[in-house]
N, CA, C and O atoms as a Maestro MAE file, in Angstrom:
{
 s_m_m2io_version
 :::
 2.0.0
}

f_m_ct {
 s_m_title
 :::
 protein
 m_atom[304] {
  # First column is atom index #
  i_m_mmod_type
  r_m_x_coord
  r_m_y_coord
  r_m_z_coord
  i_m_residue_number
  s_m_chain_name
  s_m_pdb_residue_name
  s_m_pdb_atom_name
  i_m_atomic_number
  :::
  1 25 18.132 19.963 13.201 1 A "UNK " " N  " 7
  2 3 17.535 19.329 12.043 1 A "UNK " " CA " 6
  3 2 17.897 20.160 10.810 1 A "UNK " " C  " 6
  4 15 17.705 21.373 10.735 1 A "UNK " " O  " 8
  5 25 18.368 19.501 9.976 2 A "UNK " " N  " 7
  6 3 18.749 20.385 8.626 2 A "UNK " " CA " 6
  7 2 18.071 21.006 7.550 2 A "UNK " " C  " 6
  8 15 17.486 20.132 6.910 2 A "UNK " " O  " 8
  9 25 17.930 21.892 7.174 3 A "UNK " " N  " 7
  10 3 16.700 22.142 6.047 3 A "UNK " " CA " 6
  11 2 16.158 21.319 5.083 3 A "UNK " " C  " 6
  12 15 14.994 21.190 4.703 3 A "UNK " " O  " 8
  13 25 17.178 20.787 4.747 4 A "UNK " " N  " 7
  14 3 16.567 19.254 3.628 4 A "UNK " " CA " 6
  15 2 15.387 18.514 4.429 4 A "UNK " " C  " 6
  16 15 14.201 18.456 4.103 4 A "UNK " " O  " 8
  17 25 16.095 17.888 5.714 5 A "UNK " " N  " 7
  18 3 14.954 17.264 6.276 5 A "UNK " " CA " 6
  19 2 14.022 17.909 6.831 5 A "UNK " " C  " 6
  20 15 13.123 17.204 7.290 5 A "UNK " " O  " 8
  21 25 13.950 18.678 6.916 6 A "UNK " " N  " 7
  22 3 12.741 20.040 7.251 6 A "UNK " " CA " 6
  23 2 11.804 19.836 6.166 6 A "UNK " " C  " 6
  24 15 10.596 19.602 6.179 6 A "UNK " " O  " 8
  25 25 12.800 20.003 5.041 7 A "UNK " " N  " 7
  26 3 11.848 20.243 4.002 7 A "UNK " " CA " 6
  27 2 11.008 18.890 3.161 7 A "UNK " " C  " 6
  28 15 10.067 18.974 2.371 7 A "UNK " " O  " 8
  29 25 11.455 18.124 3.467 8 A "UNK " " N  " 7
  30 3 11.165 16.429 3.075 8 A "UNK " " CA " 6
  31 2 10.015 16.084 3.654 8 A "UNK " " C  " 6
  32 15 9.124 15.399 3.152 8 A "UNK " " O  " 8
  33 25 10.058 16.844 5.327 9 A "UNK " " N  " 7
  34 3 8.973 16.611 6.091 9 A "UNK " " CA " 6
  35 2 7.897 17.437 5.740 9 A "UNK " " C  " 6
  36 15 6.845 16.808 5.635 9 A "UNK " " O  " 8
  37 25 7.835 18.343 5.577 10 A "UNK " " N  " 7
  38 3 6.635 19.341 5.559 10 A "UNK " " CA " 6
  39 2 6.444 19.029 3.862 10 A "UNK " " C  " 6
  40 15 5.544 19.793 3.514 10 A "UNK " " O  " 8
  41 25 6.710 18.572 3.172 11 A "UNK " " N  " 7
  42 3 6.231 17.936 1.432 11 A "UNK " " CA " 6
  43 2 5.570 16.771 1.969 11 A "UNK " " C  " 6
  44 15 4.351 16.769 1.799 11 A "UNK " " O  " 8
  45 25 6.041 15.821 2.547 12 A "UNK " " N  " 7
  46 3 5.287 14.588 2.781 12 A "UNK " " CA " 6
  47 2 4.257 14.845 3.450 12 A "UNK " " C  " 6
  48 15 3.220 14.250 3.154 12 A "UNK " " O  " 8
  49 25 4.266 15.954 4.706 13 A "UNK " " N  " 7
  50 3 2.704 16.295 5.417 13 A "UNK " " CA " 6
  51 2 1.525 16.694 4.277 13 A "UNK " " C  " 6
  52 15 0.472 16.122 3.994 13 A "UNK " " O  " 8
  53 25 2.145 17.910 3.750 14 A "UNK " " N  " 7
  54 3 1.422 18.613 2.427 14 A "UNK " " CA " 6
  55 2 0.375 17.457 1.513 14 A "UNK " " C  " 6
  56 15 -0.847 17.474 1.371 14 A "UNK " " O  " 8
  57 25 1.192 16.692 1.099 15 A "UNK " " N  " 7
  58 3 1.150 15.721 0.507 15 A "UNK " " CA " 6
  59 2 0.179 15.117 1.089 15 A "UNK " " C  " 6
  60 15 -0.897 15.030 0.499 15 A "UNK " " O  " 8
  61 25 0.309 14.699 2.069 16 A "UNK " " N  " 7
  62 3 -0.434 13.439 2.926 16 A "UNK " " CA " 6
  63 2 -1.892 14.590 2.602 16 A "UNK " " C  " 6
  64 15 -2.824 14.431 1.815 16 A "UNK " " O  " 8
  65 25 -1.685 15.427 3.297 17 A "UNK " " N  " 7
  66 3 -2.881 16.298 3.559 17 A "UNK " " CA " 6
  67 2 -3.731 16.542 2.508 17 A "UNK " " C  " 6
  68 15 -4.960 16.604 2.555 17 A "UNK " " O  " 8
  69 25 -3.136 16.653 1.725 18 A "UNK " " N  " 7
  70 3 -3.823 17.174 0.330 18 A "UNK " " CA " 6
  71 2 -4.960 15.300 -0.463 18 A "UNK " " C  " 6
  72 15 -6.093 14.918 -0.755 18 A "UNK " " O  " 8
  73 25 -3.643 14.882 -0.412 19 A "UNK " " N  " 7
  74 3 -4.185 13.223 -0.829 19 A "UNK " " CA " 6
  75 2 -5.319 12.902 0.245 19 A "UNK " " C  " 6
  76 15 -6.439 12.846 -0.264 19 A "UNK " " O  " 8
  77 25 -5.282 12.715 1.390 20 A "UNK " " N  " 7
  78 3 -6.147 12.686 2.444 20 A "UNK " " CA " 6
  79 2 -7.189 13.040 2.414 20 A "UNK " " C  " 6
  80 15 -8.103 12.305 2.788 20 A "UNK " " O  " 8
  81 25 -7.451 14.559 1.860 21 A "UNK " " N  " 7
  82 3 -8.296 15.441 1.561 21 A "UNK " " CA " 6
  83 2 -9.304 15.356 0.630 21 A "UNK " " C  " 6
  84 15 -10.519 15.480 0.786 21 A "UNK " " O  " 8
  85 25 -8.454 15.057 -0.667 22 A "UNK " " N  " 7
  86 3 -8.618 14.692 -1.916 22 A "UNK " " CA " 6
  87 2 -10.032 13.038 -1.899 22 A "UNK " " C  " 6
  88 15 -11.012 12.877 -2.628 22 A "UNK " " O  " 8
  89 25 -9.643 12.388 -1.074 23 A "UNK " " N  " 7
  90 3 -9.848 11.111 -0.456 23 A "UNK " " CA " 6
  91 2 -11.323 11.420 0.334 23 A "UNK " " C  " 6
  92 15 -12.425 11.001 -0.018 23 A "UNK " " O  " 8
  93 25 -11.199 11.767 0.806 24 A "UNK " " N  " 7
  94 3 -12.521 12.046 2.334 24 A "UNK " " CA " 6
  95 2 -13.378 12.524 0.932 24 A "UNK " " C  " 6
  96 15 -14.161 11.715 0.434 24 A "UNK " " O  " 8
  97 25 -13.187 13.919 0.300 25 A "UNK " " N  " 7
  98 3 -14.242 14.209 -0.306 25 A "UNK " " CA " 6
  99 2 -14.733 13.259 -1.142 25 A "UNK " " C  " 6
  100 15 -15.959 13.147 -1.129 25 A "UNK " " O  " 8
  101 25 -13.926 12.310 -2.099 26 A "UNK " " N  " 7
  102 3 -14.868 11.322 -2.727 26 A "UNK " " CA " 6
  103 2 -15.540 10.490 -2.539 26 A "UNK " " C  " 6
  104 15 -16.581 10.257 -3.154 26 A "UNK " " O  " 8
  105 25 -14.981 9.737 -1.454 27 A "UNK " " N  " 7
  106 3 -15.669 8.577 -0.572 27 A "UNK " " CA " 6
  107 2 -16.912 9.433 0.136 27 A "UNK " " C  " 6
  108 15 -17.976 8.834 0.293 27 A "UNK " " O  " 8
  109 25 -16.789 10.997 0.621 28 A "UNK " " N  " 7
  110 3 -18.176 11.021 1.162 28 A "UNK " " CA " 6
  111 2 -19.148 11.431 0.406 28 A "UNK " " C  " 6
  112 15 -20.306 11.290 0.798 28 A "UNK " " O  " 8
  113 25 -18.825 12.103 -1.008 29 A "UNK " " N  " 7
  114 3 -19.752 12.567 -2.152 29 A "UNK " " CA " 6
  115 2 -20.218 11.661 -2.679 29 A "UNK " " C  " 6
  116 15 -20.991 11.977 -3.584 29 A "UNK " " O  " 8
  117 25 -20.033 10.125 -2.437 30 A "UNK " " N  " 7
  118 3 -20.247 8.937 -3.690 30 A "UNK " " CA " 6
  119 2 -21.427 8.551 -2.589 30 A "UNK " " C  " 6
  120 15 -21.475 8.721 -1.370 30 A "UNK " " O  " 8
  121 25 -22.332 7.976 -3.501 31 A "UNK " " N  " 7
  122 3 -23.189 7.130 -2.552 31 A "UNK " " CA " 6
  123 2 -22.852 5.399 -3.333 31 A "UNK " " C  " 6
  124 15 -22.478 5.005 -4.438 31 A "UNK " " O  " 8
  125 25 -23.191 4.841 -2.188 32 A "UNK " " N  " 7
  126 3 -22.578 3.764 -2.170 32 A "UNK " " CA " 6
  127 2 -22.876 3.134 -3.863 32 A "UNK " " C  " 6
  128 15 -23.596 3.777 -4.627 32 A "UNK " " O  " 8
  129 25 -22.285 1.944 -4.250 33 A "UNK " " N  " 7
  130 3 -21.757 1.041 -5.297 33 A "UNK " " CA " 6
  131 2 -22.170 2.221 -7.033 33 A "UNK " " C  " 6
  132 15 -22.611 1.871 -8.128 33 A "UNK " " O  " 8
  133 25 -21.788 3.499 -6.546 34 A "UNK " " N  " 7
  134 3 -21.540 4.061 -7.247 34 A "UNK " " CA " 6
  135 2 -20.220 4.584 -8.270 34 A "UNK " " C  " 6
  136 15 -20.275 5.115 -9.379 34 A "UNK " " O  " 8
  137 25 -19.016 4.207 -7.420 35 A "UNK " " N  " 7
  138 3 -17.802 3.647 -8.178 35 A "UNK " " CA " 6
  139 2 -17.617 2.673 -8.792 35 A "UNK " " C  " 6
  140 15 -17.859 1.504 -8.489 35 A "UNK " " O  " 8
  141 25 -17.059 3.216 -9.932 36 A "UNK " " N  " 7
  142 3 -16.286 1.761 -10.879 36 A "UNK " " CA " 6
  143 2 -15.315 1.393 -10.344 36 A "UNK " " C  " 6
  144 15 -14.564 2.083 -9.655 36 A "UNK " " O  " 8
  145 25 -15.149 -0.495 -10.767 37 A "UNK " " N  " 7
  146 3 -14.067 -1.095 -10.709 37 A "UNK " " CA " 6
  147 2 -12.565 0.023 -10.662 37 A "UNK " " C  " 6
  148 15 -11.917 0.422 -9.695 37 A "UNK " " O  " 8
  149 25 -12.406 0.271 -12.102 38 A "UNK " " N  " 7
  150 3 -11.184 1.304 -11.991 38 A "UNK " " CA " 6
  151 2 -11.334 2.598 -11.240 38 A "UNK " " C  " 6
  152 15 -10.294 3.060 -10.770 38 A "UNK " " O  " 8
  153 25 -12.613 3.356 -11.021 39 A "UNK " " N  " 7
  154 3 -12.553 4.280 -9.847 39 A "UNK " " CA " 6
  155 2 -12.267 3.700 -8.653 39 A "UNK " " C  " 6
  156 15 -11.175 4.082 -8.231 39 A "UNK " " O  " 8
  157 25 -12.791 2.969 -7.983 40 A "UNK " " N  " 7
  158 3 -11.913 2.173 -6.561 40 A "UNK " " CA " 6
  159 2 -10.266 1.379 -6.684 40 A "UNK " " C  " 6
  160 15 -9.581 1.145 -5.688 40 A "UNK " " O  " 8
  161 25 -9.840 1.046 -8.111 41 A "UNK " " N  " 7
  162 3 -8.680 0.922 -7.866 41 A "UNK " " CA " 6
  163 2 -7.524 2.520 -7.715 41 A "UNK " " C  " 6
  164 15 -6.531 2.840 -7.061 41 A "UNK " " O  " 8
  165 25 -8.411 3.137 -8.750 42 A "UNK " " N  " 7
  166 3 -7.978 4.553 -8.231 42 A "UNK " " CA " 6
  167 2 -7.465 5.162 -6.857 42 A "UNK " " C  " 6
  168 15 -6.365 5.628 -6.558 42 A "UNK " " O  " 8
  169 25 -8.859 4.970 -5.978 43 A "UNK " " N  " 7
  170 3 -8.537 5.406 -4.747 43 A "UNK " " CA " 6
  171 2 -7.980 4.571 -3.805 43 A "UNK " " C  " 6
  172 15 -7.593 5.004 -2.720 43 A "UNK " " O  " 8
  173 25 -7.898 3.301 -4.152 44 A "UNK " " N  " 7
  174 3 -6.965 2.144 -3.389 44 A "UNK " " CA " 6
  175 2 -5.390 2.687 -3.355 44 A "UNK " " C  " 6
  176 15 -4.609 2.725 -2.404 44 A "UNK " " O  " 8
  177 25 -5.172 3.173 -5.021 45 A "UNK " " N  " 7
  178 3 -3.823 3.740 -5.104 45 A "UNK " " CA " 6
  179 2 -3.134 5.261 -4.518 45 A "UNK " " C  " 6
  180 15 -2.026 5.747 -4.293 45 A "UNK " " O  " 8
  181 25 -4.597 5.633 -4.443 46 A "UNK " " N  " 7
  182 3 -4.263 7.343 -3.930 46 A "UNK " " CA " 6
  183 2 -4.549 6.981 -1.816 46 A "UNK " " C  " 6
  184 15 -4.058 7.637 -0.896 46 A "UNK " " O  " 8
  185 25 -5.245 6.063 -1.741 47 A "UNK " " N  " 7
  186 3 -4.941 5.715 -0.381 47 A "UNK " " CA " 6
  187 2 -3.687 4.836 0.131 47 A "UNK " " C  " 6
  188 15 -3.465 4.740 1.338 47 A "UNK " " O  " 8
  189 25 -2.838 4.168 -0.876 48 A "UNK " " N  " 7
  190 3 -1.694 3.790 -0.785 48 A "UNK " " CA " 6
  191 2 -0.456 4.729 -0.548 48 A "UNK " " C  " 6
  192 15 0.459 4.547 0.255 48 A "UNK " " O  " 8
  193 25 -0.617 5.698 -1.362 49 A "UNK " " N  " 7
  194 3 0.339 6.410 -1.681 49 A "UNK " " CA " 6
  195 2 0.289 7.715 -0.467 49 A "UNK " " C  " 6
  196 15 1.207 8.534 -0.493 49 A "UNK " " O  " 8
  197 25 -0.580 7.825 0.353 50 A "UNK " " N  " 7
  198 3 -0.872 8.331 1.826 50 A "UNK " " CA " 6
  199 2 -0.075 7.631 2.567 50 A "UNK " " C  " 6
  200 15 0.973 8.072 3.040 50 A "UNK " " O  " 8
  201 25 -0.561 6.347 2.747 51 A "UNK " " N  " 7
  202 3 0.086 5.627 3.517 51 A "UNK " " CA " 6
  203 2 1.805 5.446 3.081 51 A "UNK " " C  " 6
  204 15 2.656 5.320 3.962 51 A "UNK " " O  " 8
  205 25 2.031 5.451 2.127 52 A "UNK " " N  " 7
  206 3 3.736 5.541 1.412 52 A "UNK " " CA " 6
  207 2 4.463 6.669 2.243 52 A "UNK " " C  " 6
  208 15 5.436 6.569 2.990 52 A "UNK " " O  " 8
  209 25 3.772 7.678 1.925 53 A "UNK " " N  " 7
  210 3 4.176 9.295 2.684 53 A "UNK " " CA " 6
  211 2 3.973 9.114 3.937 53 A "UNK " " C  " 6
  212 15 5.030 9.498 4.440 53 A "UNK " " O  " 8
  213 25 3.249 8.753 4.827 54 A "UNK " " N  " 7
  214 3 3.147 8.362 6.227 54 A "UNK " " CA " 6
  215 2 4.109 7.355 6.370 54 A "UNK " " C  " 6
  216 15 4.580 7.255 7.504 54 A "UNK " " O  " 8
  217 25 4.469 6.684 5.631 55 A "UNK " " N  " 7
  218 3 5.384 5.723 6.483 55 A "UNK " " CA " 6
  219 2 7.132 6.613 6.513 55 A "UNK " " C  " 6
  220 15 7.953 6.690 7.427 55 A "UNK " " O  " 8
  221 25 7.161 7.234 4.919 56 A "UNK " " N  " 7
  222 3 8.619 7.915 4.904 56 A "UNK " " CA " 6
  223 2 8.703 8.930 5.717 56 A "UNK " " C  " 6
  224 15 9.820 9.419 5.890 56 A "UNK " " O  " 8
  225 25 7.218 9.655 6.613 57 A "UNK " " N  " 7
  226 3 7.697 10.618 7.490 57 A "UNK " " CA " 6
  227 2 7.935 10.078 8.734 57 A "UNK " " C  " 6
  228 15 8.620 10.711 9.537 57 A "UNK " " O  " 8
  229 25 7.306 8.617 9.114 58 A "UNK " " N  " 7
  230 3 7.996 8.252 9.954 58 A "UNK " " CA " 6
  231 2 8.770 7.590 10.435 58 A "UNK " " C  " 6
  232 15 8.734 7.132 11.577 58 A "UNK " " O  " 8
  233 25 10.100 7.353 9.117 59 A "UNK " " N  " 7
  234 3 11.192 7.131 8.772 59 A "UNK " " CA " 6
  235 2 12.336 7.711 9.405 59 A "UNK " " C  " 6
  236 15 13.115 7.371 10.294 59 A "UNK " " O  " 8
  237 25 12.132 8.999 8.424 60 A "UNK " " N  " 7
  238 3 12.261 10.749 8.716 60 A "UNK " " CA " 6
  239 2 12.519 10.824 9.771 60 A "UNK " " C  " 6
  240 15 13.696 10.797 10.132 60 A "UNK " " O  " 8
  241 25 11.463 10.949 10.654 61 A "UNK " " N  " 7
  242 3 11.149 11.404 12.066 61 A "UNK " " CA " 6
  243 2 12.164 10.739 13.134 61 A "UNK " " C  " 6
  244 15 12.595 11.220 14.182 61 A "UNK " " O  " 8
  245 25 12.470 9.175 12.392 62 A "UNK " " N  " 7
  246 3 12.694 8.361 13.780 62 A "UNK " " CA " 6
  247 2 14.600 8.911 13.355 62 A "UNK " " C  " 6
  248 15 15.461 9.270 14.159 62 A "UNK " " O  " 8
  249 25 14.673 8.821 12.328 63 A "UNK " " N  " 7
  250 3 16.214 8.890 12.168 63 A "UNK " " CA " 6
  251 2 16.470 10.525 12.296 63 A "UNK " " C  " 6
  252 15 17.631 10.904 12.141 63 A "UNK " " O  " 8
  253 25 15.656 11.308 12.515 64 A "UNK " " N  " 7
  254 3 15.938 12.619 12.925 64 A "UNK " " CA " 6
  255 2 15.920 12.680 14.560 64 A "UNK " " C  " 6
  256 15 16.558 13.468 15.259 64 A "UNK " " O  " 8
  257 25 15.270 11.927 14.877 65 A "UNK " " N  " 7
  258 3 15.048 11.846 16.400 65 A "UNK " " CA " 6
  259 2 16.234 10.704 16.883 65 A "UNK " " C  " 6
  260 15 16.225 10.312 18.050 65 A "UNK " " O  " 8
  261 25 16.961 10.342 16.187 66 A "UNK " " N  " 7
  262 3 17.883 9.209 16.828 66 A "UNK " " CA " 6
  263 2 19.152 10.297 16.648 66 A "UNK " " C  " 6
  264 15 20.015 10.234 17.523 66 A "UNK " " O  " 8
  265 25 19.359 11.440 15.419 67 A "UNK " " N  " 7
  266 3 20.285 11.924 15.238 67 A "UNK " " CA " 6
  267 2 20.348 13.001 16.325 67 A "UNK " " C  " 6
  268 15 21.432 13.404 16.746 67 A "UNK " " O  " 8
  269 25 19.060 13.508 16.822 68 A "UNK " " N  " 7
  270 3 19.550 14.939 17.941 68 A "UNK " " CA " 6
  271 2 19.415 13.858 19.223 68 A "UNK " " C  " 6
  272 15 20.219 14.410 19.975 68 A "UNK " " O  " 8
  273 25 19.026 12.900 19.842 69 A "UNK " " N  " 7
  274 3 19.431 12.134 20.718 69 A "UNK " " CA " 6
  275 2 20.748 11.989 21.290 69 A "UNK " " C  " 6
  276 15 21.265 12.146 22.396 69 A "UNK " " O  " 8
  277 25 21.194 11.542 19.843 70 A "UNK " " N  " 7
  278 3 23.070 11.355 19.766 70 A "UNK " " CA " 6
  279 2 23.986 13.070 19.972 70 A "UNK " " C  " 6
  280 15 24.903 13.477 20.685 70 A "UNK " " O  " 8
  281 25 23.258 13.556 19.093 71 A "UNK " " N  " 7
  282 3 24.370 14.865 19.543 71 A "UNK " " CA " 6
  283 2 23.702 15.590 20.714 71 A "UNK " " C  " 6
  284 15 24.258 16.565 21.218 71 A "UNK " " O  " 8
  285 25 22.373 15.081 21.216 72 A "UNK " " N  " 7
  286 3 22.236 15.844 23.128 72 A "UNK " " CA " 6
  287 2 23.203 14.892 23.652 72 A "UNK " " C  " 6
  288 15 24.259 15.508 23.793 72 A "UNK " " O  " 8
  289 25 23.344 13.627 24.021 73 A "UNK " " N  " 7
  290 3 23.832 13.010 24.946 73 A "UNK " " CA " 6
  291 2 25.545 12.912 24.469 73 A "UNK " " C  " 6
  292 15 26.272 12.061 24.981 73 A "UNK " " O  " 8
  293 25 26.095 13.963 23.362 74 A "UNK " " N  " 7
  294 3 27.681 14.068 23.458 74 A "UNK " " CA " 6
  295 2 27.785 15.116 24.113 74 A "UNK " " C  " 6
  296 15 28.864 15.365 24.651 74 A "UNK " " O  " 8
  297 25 26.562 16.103 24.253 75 A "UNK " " N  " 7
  298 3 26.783 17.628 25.020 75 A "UNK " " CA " 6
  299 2 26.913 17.689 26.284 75 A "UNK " " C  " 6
  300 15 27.159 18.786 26.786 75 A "UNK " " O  " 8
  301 25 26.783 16.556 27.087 76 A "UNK " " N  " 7
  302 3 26.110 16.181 28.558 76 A "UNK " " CA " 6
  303 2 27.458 15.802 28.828 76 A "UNK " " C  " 6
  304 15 27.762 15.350 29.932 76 A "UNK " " O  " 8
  :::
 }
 m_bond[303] {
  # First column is bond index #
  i_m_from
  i_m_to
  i_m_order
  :::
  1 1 2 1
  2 2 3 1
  3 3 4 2
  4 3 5 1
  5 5 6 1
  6 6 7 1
  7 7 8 2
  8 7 9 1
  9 9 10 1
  10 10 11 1
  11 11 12 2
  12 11 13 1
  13 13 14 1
  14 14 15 1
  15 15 16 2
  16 15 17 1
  17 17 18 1
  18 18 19 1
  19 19 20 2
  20 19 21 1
  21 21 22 1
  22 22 23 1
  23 23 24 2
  24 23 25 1
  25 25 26 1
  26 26 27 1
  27 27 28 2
  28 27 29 1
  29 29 30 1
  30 30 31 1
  31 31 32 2
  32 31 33 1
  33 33 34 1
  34 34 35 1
  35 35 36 2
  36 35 37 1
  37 37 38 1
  38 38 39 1
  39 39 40 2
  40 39 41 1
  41 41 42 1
  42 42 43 1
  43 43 44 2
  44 43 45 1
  45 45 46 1
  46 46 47 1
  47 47 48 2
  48 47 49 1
  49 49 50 1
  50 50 51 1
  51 51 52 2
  52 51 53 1
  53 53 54 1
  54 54 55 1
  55 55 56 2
  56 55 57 1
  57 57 58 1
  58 58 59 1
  59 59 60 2
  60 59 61 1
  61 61 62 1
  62 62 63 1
  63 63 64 2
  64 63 65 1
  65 65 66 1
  66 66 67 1
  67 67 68 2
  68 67 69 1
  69 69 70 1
  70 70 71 1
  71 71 72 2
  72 71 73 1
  73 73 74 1
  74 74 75 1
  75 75 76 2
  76 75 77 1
  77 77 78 1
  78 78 79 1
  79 79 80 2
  80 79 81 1
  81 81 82 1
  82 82 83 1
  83 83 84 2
  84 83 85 1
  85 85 86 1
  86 86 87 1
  87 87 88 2
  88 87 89 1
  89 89 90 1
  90 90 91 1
  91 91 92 2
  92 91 93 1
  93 93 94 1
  94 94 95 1
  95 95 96 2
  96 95 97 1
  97 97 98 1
  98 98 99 1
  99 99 100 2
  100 99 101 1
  101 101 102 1
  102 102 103 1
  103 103 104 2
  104 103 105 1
  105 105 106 1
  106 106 107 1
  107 107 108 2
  108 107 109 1
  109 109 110 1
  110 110 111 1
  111 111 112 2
  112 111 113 1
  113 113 114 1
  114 114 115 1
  115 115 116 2
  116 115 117 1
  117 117 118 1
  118 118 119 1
  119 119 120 2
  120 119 121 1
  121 121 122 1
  122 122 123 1
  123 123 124 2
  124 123 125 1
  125 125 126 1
  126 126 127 1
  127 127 128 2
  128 127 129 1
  129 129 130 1
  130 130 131 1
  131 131 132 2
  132 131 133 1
  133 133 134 1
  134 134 135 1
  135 135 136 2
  136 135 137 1
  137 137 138 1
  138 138 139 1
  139 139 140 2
  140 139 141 1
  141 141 142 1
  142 142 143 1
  143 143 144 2
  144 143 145 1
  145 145 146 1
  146 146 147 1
  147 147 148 2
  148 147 149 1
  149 149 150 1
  150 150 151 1
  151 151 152 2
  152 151 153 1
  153 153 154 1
  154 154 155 1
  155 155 156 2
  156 155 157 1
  157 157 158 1
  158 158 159 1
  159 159 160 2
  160 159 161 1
  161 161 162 1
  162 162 163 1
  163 163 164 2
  164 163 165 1
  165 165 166 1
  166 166 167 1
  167 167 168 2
  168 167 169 1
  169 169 170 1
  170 170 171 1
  171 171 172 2
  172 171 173 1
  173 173 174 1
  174 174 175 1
  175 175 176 2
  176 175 177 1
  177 177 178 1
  178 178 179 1
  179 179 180 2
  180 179 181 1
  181 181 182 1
  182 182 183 1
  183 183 184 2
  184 183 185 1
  185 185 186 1
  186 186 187 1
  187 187 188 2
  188 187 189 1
  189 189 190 1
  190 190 191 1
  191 191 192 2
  192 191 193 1
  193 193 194 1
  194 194 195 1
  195 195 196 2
  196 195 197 1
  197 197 198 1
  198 198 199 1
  199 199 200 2
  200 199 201 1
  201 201 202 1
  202 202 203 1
  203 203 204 2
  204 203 205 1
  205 205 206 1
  206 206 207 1
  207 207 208 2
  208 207 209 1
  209 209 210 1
  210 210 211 1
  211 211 212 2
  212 211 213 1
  213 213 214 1
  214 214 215 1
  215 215 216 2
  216 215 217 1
  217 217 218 1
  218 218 219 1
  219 219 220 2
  220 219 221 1
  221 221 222 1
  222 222 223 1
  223 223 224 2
  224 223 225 1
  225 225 226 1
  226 226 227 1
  227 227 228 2
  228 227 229 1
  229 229 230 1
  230 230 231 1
  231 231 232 2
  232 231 233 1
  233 233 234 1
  234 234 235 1
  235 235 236 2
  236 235 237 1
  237 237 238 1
  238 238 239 1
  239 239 240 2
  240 239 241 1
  241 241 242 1
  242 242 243 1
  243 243 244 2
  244 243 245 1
  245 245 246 1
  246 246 247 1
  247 247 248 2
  248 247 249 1
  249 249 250 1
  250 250 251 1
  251 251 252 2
  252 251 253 1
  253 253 254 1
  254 254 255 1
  255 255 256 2
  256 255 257 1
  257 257 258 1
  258 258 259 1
  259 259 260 2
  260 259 261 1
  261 261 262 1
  262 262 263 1
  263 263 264 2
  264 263 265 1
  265 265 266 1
  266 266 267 1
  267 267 268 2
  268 267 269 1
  269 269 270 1
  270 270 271 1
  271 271 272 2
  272 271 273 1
  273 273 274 1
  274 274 275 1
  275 275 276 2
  276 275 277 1
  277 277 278 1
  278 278 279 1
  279 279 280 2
  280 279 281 1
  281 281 282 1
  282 282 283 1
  283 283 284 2
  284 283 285 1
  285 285 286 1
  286 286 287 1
  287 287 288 2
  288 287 289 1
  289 289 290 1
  290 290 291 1
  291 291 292 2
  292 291 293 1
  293 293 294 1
  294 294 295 1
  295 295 296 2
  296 295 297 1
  297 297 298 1
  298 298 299 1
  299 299 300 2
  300 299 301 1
  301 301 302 1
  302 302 303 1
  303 303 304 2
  :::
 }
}
């Protein structure tokens, strides 16, 4: 695996983690219909953008895992 994609991956975890994080604490500090309209579109977008990074790591993942597949089974 090459350092780029090393490094693509562990930003998008970071990322995820941090946004994720970021996420749990507001939703559990709020008591209910205590967000505004634009505060819940807020976190609609910061829970989107989790899911954005979750999907490109497992993008990532699958085309990193299809690429050492291919060069185990030329070694064999």
């Amino acid at each position: 695996m090459e350092g780029e994609t090393r490094d693509r991956i562990a930003a998008l975890i970071e990322s995820s983690r941090a946004l994720s994080g970021g996420l749990a604490l507001v939703l559990a500090s709020t008591p209910p219909g205590e967000l505004s309209a634009s505060e819940m579109d807020a976190l609609t977008d910061l829970s989107y953008e989790i899911r954005l990074n979750l999907d490109q790591l497992g993008e990532i993942w699958a085309q990193t895992t299809d690429e050492l597949n291919r060069v185990g089974s030329h070694r064999t």
